XYZ file of N, CA and C in Angstrom:
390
model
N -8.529 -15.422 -10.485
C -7.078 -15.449 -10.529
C -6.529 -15.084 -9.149
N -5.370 -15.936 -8.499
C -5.030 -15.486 -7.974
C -3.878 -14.369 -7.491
N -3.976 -13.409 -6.974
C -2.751 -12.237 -7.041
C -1.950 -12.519 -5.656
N -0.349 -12.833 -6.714
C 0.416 -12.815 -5.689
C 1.662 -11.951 -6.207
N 1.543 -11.167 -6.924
C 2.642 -10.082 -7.391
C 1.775 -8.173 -7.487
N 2.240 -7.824 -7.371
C 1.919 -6.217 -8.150
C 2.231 -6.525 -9.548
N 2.526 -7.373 -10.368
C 2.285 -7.488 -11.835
C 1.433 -8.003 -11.795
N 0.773 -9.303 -11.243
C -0.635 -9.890 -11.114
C -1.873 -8.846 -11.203
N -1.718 -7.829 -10.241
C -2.927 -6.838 -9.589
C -2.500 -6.177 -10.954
N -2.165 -5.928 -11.828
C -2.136 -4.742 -12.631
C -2.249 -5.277 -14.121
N -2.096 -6.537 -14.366
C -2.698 -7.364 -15.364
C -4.462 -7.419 -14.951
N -4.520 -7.805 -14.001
C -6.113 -7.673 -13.324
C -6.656 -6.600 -13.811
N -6.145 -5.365 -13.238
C -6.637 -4.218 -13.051
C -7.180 -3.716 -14.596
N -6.194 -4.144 -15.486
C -6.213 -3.980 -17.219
C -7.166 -4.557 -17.368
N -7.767 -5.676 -17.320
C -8.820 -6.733 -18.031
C -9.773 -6.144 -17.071
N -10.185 -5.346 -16.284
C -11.776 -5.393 -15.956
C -12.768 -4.271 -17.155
N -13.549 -4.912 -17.429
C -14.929 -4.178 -18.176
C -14.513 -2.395 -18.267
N -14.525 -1.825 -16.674
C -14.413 -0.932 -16.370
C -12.941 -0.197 -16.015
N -12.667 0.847 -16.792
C -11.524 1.545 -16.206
C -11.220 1.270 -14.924
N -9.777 1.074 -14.103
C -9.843 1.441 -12.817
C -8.356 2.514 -12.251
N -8.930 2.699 -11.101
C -8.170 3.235 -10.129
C -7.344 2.771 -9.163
N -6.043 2.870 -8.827
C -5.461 2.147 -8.029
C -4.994 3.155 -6.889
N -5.309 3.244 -5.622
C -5.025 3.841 -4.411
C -4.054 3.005 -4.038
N -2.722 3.759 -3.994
C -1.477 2.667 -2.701
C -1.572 4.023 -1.797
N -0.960 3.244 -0.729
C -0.533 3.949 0.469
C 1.199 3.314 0.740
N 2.161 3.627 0.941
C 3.121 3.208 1.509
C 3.462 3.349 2.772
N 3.747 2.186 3.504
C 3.702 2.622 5.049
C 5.313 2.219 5.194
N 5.120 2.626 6.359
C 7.218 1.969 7.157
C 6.496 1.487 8.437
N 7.079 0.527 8.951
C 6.683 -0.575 10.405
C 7.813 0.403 11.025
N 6.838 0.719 12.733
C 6.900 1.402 13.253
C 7.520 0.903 14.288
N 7.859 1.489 16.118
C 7.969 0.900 17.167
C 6.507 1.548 17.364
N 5.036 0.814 18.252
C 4.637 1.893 18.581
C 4.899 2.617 20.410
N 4.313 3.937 20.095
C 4.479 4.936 21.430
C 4.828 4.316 22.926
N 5.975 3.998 23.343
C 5.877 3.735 24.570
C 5.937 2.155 24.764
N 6.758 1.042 23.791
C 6.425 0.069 23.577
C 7.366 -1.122 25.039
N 6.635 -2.253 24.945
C 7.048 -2.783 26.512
C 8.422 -3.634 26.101
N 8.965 -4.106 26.344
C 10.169 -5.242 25.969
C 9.516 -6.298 25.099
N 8.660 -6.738 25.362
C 7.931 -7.626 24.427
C 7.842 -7.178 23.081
N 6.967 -5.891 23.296
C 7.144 -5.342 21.266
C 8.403 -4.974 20.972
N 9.277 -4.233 21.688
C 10.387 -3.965 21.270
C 11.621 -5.732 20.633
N 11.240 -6.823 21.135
C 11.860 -7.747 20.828
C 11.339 -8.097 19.799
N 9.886 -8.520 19.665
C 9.249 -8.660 17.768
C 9.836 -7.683 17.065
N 9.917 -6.591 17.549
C 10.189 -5.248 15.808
C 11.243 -5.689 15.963
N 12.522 -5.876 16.626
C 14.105 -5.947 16.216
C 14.193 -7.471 15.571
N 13.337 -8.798 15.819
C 12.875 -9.667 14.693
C 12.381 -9.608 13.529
N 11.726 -8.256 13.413
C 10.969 -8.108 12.230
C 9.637 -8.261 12.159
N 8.992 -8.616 12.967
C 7.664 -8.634 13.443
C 6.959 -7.423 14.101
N 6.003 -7.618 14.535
C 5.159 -6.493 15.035
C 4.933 -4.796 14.582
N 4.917 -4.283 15.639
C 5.022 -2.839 15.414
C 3.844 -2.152 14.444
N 3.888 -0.937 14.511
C 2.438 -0.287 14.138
C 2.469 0.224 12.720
N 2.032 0.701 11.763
C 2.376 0.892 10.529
C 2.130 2.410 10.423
N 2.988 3.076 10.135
C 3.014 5.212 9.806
C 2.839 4.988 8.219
N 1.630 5.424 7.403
C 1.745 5.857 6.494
C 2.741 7.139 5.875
N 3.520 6.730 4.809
C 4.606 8.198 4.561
C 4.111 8.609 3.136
N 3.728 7.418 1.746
C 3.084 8.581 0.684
C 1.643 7.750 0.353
N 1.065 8.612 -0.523
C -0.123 7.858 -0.694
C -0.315 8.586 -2.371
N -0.535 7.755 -3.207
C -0.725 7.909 -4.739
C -1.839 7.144 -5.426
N -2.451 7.693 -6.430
C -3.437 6.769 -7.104
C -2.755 7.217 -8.613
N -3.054 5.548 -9.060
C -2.471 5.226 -10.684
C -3.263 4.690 -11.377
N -3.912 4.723 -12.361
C -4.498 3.886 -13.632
C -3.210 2.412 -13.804
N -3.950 1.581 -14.256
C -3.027 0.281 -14.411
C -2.025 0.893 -15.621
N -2.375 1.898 -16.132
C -1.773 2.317 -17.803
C -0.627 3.099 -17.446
N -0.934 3.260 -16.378
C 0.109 5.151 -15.832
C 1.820 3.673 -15.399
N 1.499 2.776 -14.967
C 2.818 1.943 -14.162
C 2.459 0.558 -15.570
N 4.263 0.771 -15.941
C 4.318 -0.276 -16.977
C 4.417 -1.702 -15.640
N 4.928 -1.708 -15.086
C 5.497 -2.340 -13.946
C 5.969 -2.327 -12.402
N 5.933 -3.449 -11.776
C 6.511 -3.138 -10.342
C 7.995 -2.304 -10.699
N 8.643 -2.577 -11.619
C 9.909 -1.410 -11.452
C 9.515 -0.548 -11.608
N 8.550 0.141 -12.531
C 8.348 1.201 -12.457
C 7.838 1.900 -11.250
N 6.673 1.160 -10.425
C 6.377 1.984 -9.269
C 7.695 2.660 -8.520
N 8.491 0.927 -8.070
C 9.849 1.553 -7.263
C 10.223 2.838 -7.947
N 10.474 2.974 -9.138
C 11.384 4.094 -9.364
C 10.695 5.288 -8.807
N 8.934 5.535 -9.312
C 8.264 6.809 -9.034
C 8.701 6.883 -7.222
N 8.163 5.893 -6.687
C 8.646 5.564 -5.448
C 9.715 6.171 -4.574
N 10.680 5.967 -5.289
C 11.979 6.091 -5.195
C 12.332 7.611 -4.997
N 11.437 8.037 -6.154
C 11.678 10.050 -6.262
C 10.710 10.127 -5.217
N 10.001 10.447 -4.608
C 9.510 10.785 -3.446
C 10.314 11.138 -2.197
N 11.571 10.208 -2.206
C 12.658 10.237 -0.748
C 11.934 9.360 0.040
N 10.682 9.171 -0.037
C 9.915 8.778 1.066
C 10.227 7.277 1.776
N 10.568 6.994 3.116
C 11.046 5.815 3.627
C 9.141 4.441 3.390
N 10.077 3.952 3.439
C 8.542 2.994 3.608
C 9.268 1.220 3.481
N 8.282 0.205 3.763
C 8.592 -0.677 4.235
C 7.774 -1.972 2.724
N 6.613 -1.581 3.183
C 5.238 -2.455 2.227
C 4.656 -1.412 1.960
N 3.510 -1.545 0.965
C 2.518 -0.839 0.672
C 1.460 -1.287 0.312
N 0.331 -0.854 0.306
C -1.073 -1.088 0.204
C -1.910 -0.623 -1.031
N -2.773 -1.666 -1.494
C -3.380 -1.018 -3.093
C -4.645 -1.495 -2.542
N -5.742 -0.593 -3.097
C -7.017 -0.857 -3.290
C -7.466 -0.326 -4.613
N -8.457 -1.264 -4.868
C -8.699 -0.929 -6.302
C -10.284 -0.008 -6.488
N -10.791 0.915 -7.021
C -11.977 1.034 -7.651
C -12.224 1.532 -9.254
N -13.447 2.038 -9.548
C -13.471 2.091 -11.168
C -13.063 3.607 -11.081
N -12.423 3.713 -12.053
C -11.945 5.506 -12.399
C -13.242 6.311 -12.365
N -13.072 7.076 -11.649
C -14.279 8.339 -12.009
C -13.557 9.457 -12.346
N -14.442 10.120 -12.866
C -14.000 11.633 -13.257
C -14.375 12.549 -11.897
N -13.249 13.042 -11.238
C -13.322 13.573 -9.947
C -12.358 13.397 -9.175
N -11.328 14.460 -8.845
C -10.196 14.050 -7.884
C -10.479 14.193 -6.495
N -11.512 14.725 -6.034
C -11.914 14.514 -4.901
C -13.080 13.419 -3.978
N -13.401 12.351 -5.056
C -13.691 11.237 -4.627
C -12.556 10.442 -4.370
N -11.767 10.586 -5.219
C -10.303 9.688 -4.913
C -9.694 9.905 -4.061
N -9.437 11.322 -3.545
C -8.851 11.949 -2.107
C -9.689 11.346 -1.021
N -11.204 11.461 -1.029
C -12.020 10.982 -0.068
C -11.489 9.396 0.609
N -11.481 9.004 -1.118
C -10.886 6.955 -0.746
C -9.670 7.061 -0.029
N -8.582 7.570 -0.439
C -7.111 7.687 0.096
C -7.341 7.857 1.452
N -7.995 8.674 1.720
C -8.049 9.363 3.269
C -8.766 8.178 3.748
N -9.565 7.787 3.713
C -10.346 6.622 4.385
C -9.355 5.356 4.713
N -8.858 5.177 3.528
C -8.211 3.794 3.581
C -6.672 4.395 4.359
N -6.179 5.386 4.514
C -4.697 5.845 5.151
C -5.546 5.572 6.715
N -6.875 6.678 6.467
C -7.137 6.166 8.499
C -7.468 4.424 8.965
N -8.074 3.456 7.438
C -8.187 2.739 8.295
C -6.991 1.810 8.698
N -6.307 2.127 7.965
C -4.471 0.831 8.296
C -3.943 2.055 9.116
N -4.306 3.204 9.622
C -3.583 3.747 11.007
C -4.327 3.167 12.113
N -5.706 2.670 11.798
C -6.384 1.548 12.660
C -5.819 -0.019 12.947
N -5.416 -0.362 11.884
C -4.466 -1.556 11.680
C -5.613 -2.671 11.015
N -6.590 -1.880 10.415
C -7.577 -2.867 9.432
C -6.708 -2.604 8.375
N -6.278 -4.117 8.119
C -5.133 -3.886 6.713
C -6.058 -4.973 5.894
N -7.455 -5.692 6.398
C -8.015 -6.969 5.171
C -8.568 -6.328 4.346
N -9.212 -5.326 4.079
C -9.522 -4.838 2.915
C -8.355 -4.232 1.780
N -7.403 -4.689 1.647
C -6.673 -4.208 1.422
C -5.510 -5.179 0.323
N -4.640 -4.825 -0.222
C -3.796 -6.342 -0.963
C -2.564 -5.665 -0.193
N -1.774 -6.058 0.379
C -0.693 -5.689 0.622
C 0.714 -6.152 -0.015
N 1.414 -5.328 0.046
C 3.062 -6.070 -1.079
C 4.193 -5.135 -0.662
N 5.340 -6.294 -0.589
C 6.553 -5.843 -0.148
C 7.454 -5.069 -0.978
N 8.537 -4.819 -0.966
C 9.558 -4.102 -1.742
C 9.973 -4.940 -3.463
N 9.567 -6.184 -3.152
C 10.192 -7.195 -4.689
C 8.689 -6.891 -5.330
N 7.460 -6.649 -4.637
C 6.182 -6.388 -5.232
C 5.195 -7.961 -4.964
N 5.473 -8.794 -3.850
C 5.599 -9.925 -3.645
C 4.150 -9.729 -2.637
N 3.345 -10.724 -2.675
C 1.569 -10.207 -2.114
C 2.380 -10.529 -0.463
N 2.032 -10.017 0.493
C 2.027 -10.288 1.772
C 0.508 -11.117 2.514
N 1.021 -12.069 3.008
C -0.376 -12.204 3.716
C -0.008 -11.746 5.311
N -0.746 -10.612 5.916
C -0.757 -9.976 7.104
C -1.542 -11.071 7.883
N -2.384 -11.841 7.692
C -3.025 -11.821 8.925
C -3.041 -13.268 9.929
């Protein structure tokens, strides 16, 4: 199947064999540090720029009836953000394997490896980054 919604990924996420886990990260597009006229003209297009992670949450497909629902949890946070990022694995019993994943996957999109990754905008709409 192909996923091109956050309702897609979470119909998915329901039908596998195995329980799963859903890691997002929410980022906001950045200027980055010290940027030349060139990047500064893509980001005021809407392009470029570096991605700041601001929250990072893991959900069971069961915990979010829907993309509205994320926005709303979303929403109570305050937290600014732009897109966000889901990766999926099977639920384990252990909150510190899941912290381990979060942390991995927050350093690697502060790397700007975003292909392992599904990315989706504010309507919950799949992004293709690359």
């Amino acid at each position: 199947m192909a996923i091109s919604s956050f309702n897609d990924l979470l119909g998915e996420a329901r039908s596998q064999p195995r329980p799963q886990r859903l890691l997002l990260v929410f980022a906001k597009a950045e200027l980055p540090d010290f940027p030349d006229e060139e990047q500064r003209r893509q980001f005021e297009q809407g392009e470029g720029g570096v991605l700041a992670p601001t929250v990072c949450a893991d959900k069971t497909p069961d915990e979010l009836a829907d993309m509205n629902a994320l926005l709303k949890e979303a929403q109570q946070t305050g937290a600014e953000w732009d897109l966000f990022f889901v990766a999926g694995m099977d639920d384990i019993q252990g909150d510190e394997e899941i912290q381990n994943q979060l942390t991995k996957m927050t350093e690697s999109l502060q790397m700007g490896n975003v292909s392992s990754f599904i990315a989706f905008d504010k309507q919950g709409e799949a992004l293709n980054l690359a």
